[in-house]
């Protein structure tokens, strides 16, 4: 089957959903695995099996290096950040204990928590401010004696607002509460150090900032009390026994892994490390700066997010130097986001994501529920020319529609 | 990384030690660890007589067993056992 792609050059502004394009090395690593490797890792001692296992170990160690994880076997592969979050949430929820989270979470956190709430678990969601930022002190105040888990998104997928993970992590460590971070929007885009930021569990996506293919993600498991994996099954280890292995990473990796995806993910991480996370976040910031400069003075545009205090904030840790990822949510006064998104796509070939972005609670927080916003999200391959084109398109849509209201 | 099977210059008969593991992750990491320390090591299908635990085991130069064991300890490697198991 051939994909039908319009002849017109498209401009991709939906990197927060999945990054595109990927470095060519990602494709090469995947085809190399298919053409020359192709074995099942850890199942046999022949060359293809060992080659596949080497691919998996190499990517695991690259991730460990990126997140400063001391023991790489503590990183387990999943099919996406959602699966990683589910493993952590259901593995940590305890009857009679409370969970504290924020109103800025994606449904990958909200839906499992709502399921738990309906079964009698106490869930507290701390509301972010109008820019989407969550006050670490408010989180600290909500943590009580019976709280055993705090879940915070590193950055909102709606506004790009970066939370002060280090401050919340230190508080959790002091109070003896487990800390789970959703890094779906930040892995590969903002430096993450699980030791410095005192993160116990880190869920990440492989196909966004890490530039790997879809179907990849993972979970760092820094504490032993994570209960029962969601799945049990074959691991290639302890094959004479019918109980699930209790050691890492096998305990949490039942069934054949997505090795071809993991091969691509390894190449994506290599690209990110070579180019440098700092350089990528600097690029993201530059593009945000252009959008803000071009659109913030124009009263027809409503922009969401903390960009106003960019580089301010008094937040010392290197990791919260950046206050907004490469994401900008906006609306044109009086025009529905779906209309803006449709015109951008059909007339300008600019691909954005409109609506609620699987995060209704975050939209309630910034006051854009139920219509949502138009979200533009960029990545390491977005060019300044793309931004100028998007700005011109947005202005012309505003010219046409904003005054009609 | 996959390549053609290397016509290994290493004669497995010279590597009389075998480390058994619980999982392949640790076997592969240990291969790298020994090689980085200049110790000959080759991954092999895990011999059933030694352990049913993992599909992959690591042959190494038994004469350097002392160094190997201290490296395993120093790097907190999760391994099952170290065996004297010459090629049959």
Tab-separated table of C-alpha atoms in Angstrom, chain A residues 53-243:
chain	number	residue	atom	x	y	z
A	53	UNK	CA	19.679	-8.756	22.400
A	54	UNK	CA	22.642	-6.451	21.749
A	55	UNK	CA	20.342	-3.943	20.070
A	56	UNK	CA	18.060	-3.959	23.105
A	57	UNK	CA	20.895	-3.650	25.616
A	58	UNK	CA	22.521	-0.846	23.647
A	59	UNK	CA	19.336	1.232	23.512
A	60	UNK	CA	18.666	0.541	27.190
A	61	UNK	CA	22.139	1.788	28.061
A	62	UNK	CA	21.724	4.894	25.893
A	63	UNK	CA	18.531	5.695	27.802
A	64	UNK	CA	20.281	5.073	31.116
A	65	UNK	CA	23.002	7.496	30.065
A	66	UNK	CA	20.501	10.121	28.989
A	67	UNK	CA	18.465	10.009	32.220
A	68	UNK	CA	21.435	9.327	34.538
A	69	UNK	CA	20.066	5.946	35.593
A	70	UNK	CA	22.819	3.989	37.359
A	71	UNK	CA	21.520	0.497	36.621
A	72	UNK	CA	20.265	0.225	33.055
A	73	UNK	CA	18.241	-2.947	33.747
A	74	UNK	CA	15.901	-0.651	35.692
A	75	UNK	CA	14.637	0.751	32.392
A	76	UNK	CA	11.988	-1.468	30.816
A	77	UNK	CA	10.592	-1.099	27.326
A	78	UNK	CA	6.888	-0.550	26.701
A	79	UNK	CA	4.913	0.241	23.604
A	80	UNK	CA	4.392	3.876	24.612
A	81	UNK	CA	4.329	6.261	27.567
A	82	UNK	CA	0.712	5.327	28.301
A	83	UNK	CA	1.611	1.705	28.925
A	84	UNK	CA	4.511	2.794	31.129
A	85	UNK	CA	2.217	5.077	33.150
A	86	UNK	CA	-0.363	2.306	33.530
A	87	UNK	CA	2.277	-0.154	34.788
A	88	UNK	CA	3.413	2.387	37.348
A	89	UNK	CA	-0.026	3.598	38.438
A	90	UNK	CA	-1.626	0.181	38.903
A	91	UNK	CA	1.581	-1.182	40.394
A	92	UNK	CA	1.764	1.563	43.017
A	93	UNK	CA	-1.884	2.245	43.893
A	94	UNK	CA	-2.670	0.824	47.301
A	95	UNK	CA	-6.062	0.577	48.905
A	96	UNK	CA	-6.485	3.094	51.678
A	97	UNK	CA	-3.640	5.264	50.358
A	98	UNK	CA	-4.060	8.507	48.453
A	99	UNK	CA	-2.623	9.662	45.141
A	100	UNK	CA	-1.814	13.308	44.436
A	101	UNK	CA	-1.613	14.552	40.874
A	102	UNK	CA	-2.211	17.748	38.875
A	103	UNK	CA	-5.000	19.114	36.720
A	104	UNK	CA	-2.550	19.348	33.794
A	105	UNK	CA	-2.226	15.616	33.242
A	106	UNK	CA	-2.963	13.864	29.973
A	107	UNK	CA	-5.666	11.199	29.867
A	108	UNK	CA	-2.910	8.582	30.009
A	109	UNK	CA	-2.794	9.509	33.706
A	110	UNK	CA	-6.330	10.833	34.202
A	111	UNK	CA	-8.164	7.776	32.882
A	112	UNK	CA	-6.378	5.190	35.048
A	113	UNK	CA	-6.811	7.535	38.036
A	114	UNK	CA	-10.509	8.071	37.326
A	115	UNK	CA	-10.922	4.304	37.135
A	116	UNK	CA	-9.256	4.044	40.553
A	117	UNK	CA	-11.311	6.917	41.974
A	118	UNK	CA	-14.512	5.145	40.927
A	119	UNK	CA	-13.306	2.157	42.925
A	120	UNK	CA	-12.856	4.146	46.093
A	121	UNK	CA	-9.256	5.379	45.867
A	122	UNK	CA	-8.663	8.929	46.988
A	123	UNK	CA	-7.264	11.021	44.140
A	124	UNK	CA	-6.364	14.699	44.613
A	125	UNK	CA	-5.611	16.844	41.542
A	126	UNK	CA	-3.780	20.116	42.206
A	127	UNK	CA	-4.945	22.811	39.859
A	128	UNK	CA	-2.413	24.536	37.662
A	129	UNK	CA	-2.538	28.297	37.150
A	130	UNK	CA	-3.776	30.035	33.994
A	131	UNK	CA	-0.475	29.331	32.243
A	132	UNK	CA	-0.662	25.663	33.156
A	133	UNK	CA	2.012	25.821	35.824
A	134	UNK	CA	1.622	23.756	38.983
A	135	UNK	CA	2.876	25.273	42.217
A	136	UNK	CA	5.189	22.743	43.934
A	137	UNK	CA	4.116	24.109	47.325
A	138	UNK	CA	0.478	23.320	46.566
A	139	UNK	CA	1.517	19.766	45.761
A	140	UNK	CA	3.427	19.602	49.049
A	141	UNK	CA	0.372	20.817	50.975
A	142	UNK	CA	-1.805	18.118	49.394
A	143	UNK	CA	0.560	15.292	50.391
A	144	UNK	CA	-0.700	13.780	53.601
A	145	UNK	CA	0.267	10.932	55.891
A	146	UNK	CA	-1.657	8.390	53.822
A	147	UNK	CA	-0.407	9.616	50.417
A	148	UNK	CA	1.853	7.073	48.757
A	149	UNK	CA	2.178	8.418	45.222
A	150	UNK	CA	2.595	11.776	43.502
A	151	UNK	CA	2.206	11.918	39.702
A	152	UNK	CA	3.225	15.045	37.795
A	153	UNK	CA	3.682	15.697	34.117
A	154	UNK	CA	7.095	17.144	33.338
A	155	UNK	CA	5.497	19.326	30.662
A	156	UNK	CA	1.901	19.764	29.577
A	157	UNK	CA	1.053	18.495	26.111
A	158	UNK	CA	-1.479	21.331	25.786
A	159	UNK	CA	0.538	24.393	26.780
A	160	UNK	CA	4.094	23.056	26.917
A	161	UNK	CA	4.338	24.405	30.470
A	162	UNK	CA	7.308	22.815	32.234
A	163	UNK	CA	6.836	21.863	35.865
A	164	UNK	CA	9.487	22.132	38.542
A	165	UNK	CA	10.104	18.408	38.826
A	166	UNK	CA	13.227	18.851	40.964
A	167	UNK	CA	11.363	20.760	43.695
A	168	UNK	CA	8.476	18.281	43.782
A	169	UNK	CA	10.921	15.342	43.710
A	170	UNK	CA	12.860	16.654	46.705
A	171	UNK	CA	9.645	17.128	48.644
A	172	UNK	CA	8.478	13.583	47.825
A	173	UNK	CA	11.828	12.088	48.821
A	174	UNK	CA	11.732	13.947	52.148
A	175	UNK	CA	8.205	12.794	52.855
A	176	UNK	CA	8.825	9.202	51.754
A	177	UNK	CA	6.280	9.336	48.931
A	178	UNK	CA	6.868	7.692	45.536
A	179	UNK	CA	7.220	10.146	42.654
A	180	UNK	CA	6.114	9.250	39.116
A	181	UNK	CA	6.912	11.669	36.292
A	182	UNK	CA	5.252	11.666	32.878
A	183	UNK	CA	8.065	12.678	30.538
A	184	UNK	CA	6.165	12.012	27.308
A	185	UNK	CA	6.692	15.629	26.205
A	186	UNK	CA	10.185	16.166	27.584
A	187	UNK	CA	12.402	13.120	27.064
A	188	UNK	CA	14.986	14.200	24.507
A	189	UNK	CA	13.893	17.843	24.713
A	190	UNK	CA	14.759	18.874	28.281
A	191	UNK	CA	17.615	17.344	30.310
A	192	UNK	CA	16.299	14.795	32.804
A	193	UNK	CA	18.443	13.509	35.650
A	194	UNK	CA	16.533	11.031	37.821
A	195	UNK	CA	19.124	11.276	40.606
A	196	UNK	CA	19.249	15.055	40.776
A	197	UNK	CA	15.490	15.462	40.305
A	198	UNK	CA	14.713	12.591	42.698
A	199	UNK	CA	12.399	10.837	40.302
A	200	UNK	CA	11.411	7.311	41.380
A	201	UNK	CA	9.519	6.356	38.233
A	202	UNK	CA	9.909	7.964	34.823
A	203	UNK	CA	7.515	7.155	31.978
A	204	UNK	CA	8.643	8.265	28.530
A	205	UNK	CA	7.658	8.022	24.927
A	206	UNK	CA	10.124	6.860	22.279
A	207	UNK	CA	8.457	8.436	19.250
A	208	UNK	CA	8.382	12.088	20.291
A	209	UNK	CA	11.474	13.947	21.493
A	210	UNK	CA	13.631	10.814	21.306
A	211	UNK	CA	12.858	10.643	17.562
A	212	UNK	CA	12.271	6.879	17.508
A	213	UNK	CA	9.424	5.098	15.735
A	214	UNK	CA	5.908	4.716	17.088
A	215	UNK	CA	5.382	1.706	19.310
A	216	UNK	CA	8.335	2.535	21.538
A	217	UNK	CA	8.439	3.904	25.060
A	218	UNK	CA	9.589	2.875	28.472
A	219	UNK	CA	9.545	3.127	32.214
A	220	UNK	CA	12.411	3.717	34.630
A	221	UNK	CA	11.719	1.850	37.847
A	222	UNK	CA	13.798	3.288	40.653
A	223	UNK	CA	12.064	1.647	43.593
A	224	UNK	CA	11.275	-1.968	44.336
A	225	UNK	CA	7.736	-1.636	45.629
A	226	UNK	CA	6.160	-1.631	42.194
A	227	UNK	CA	3.677	-4.479	42.338
A	228	UNK	CA	2.557	-6.998	39.772
A	229	UNK	CA	3.370	-6.185	36.190
A	230	UNK	CA	0.309	-5.823	33.963
A	231	UNK	CA	1.462	-8.764	31.908
A	232	UNK	CA	3.166	-12.024	32.658
A	233	UNK	CA	4.638	-14.374	30.100
A	234	UNK	CA	7.703	-15.606	28.319
A	235	UNK	CA	10.950	-13.740	28.893
A	236	UNK	CA	13.600	-16.180	27.666
A	237	UNK	CA	14.763	-16.538	31.256
A	238	UNK	CA	13.853	-19.105	33.962
A	239	UNK	CA	12.255	-21.168	31.220
A	240	UNK	CA	11.873	-24.184	33.501
A	241	UNK	CA	9.539	-22.256	35.792
A	242	UNK	CA	6.002	-21.053	35.434
A	243	UNK	CA	6.353	-18.141	37.819
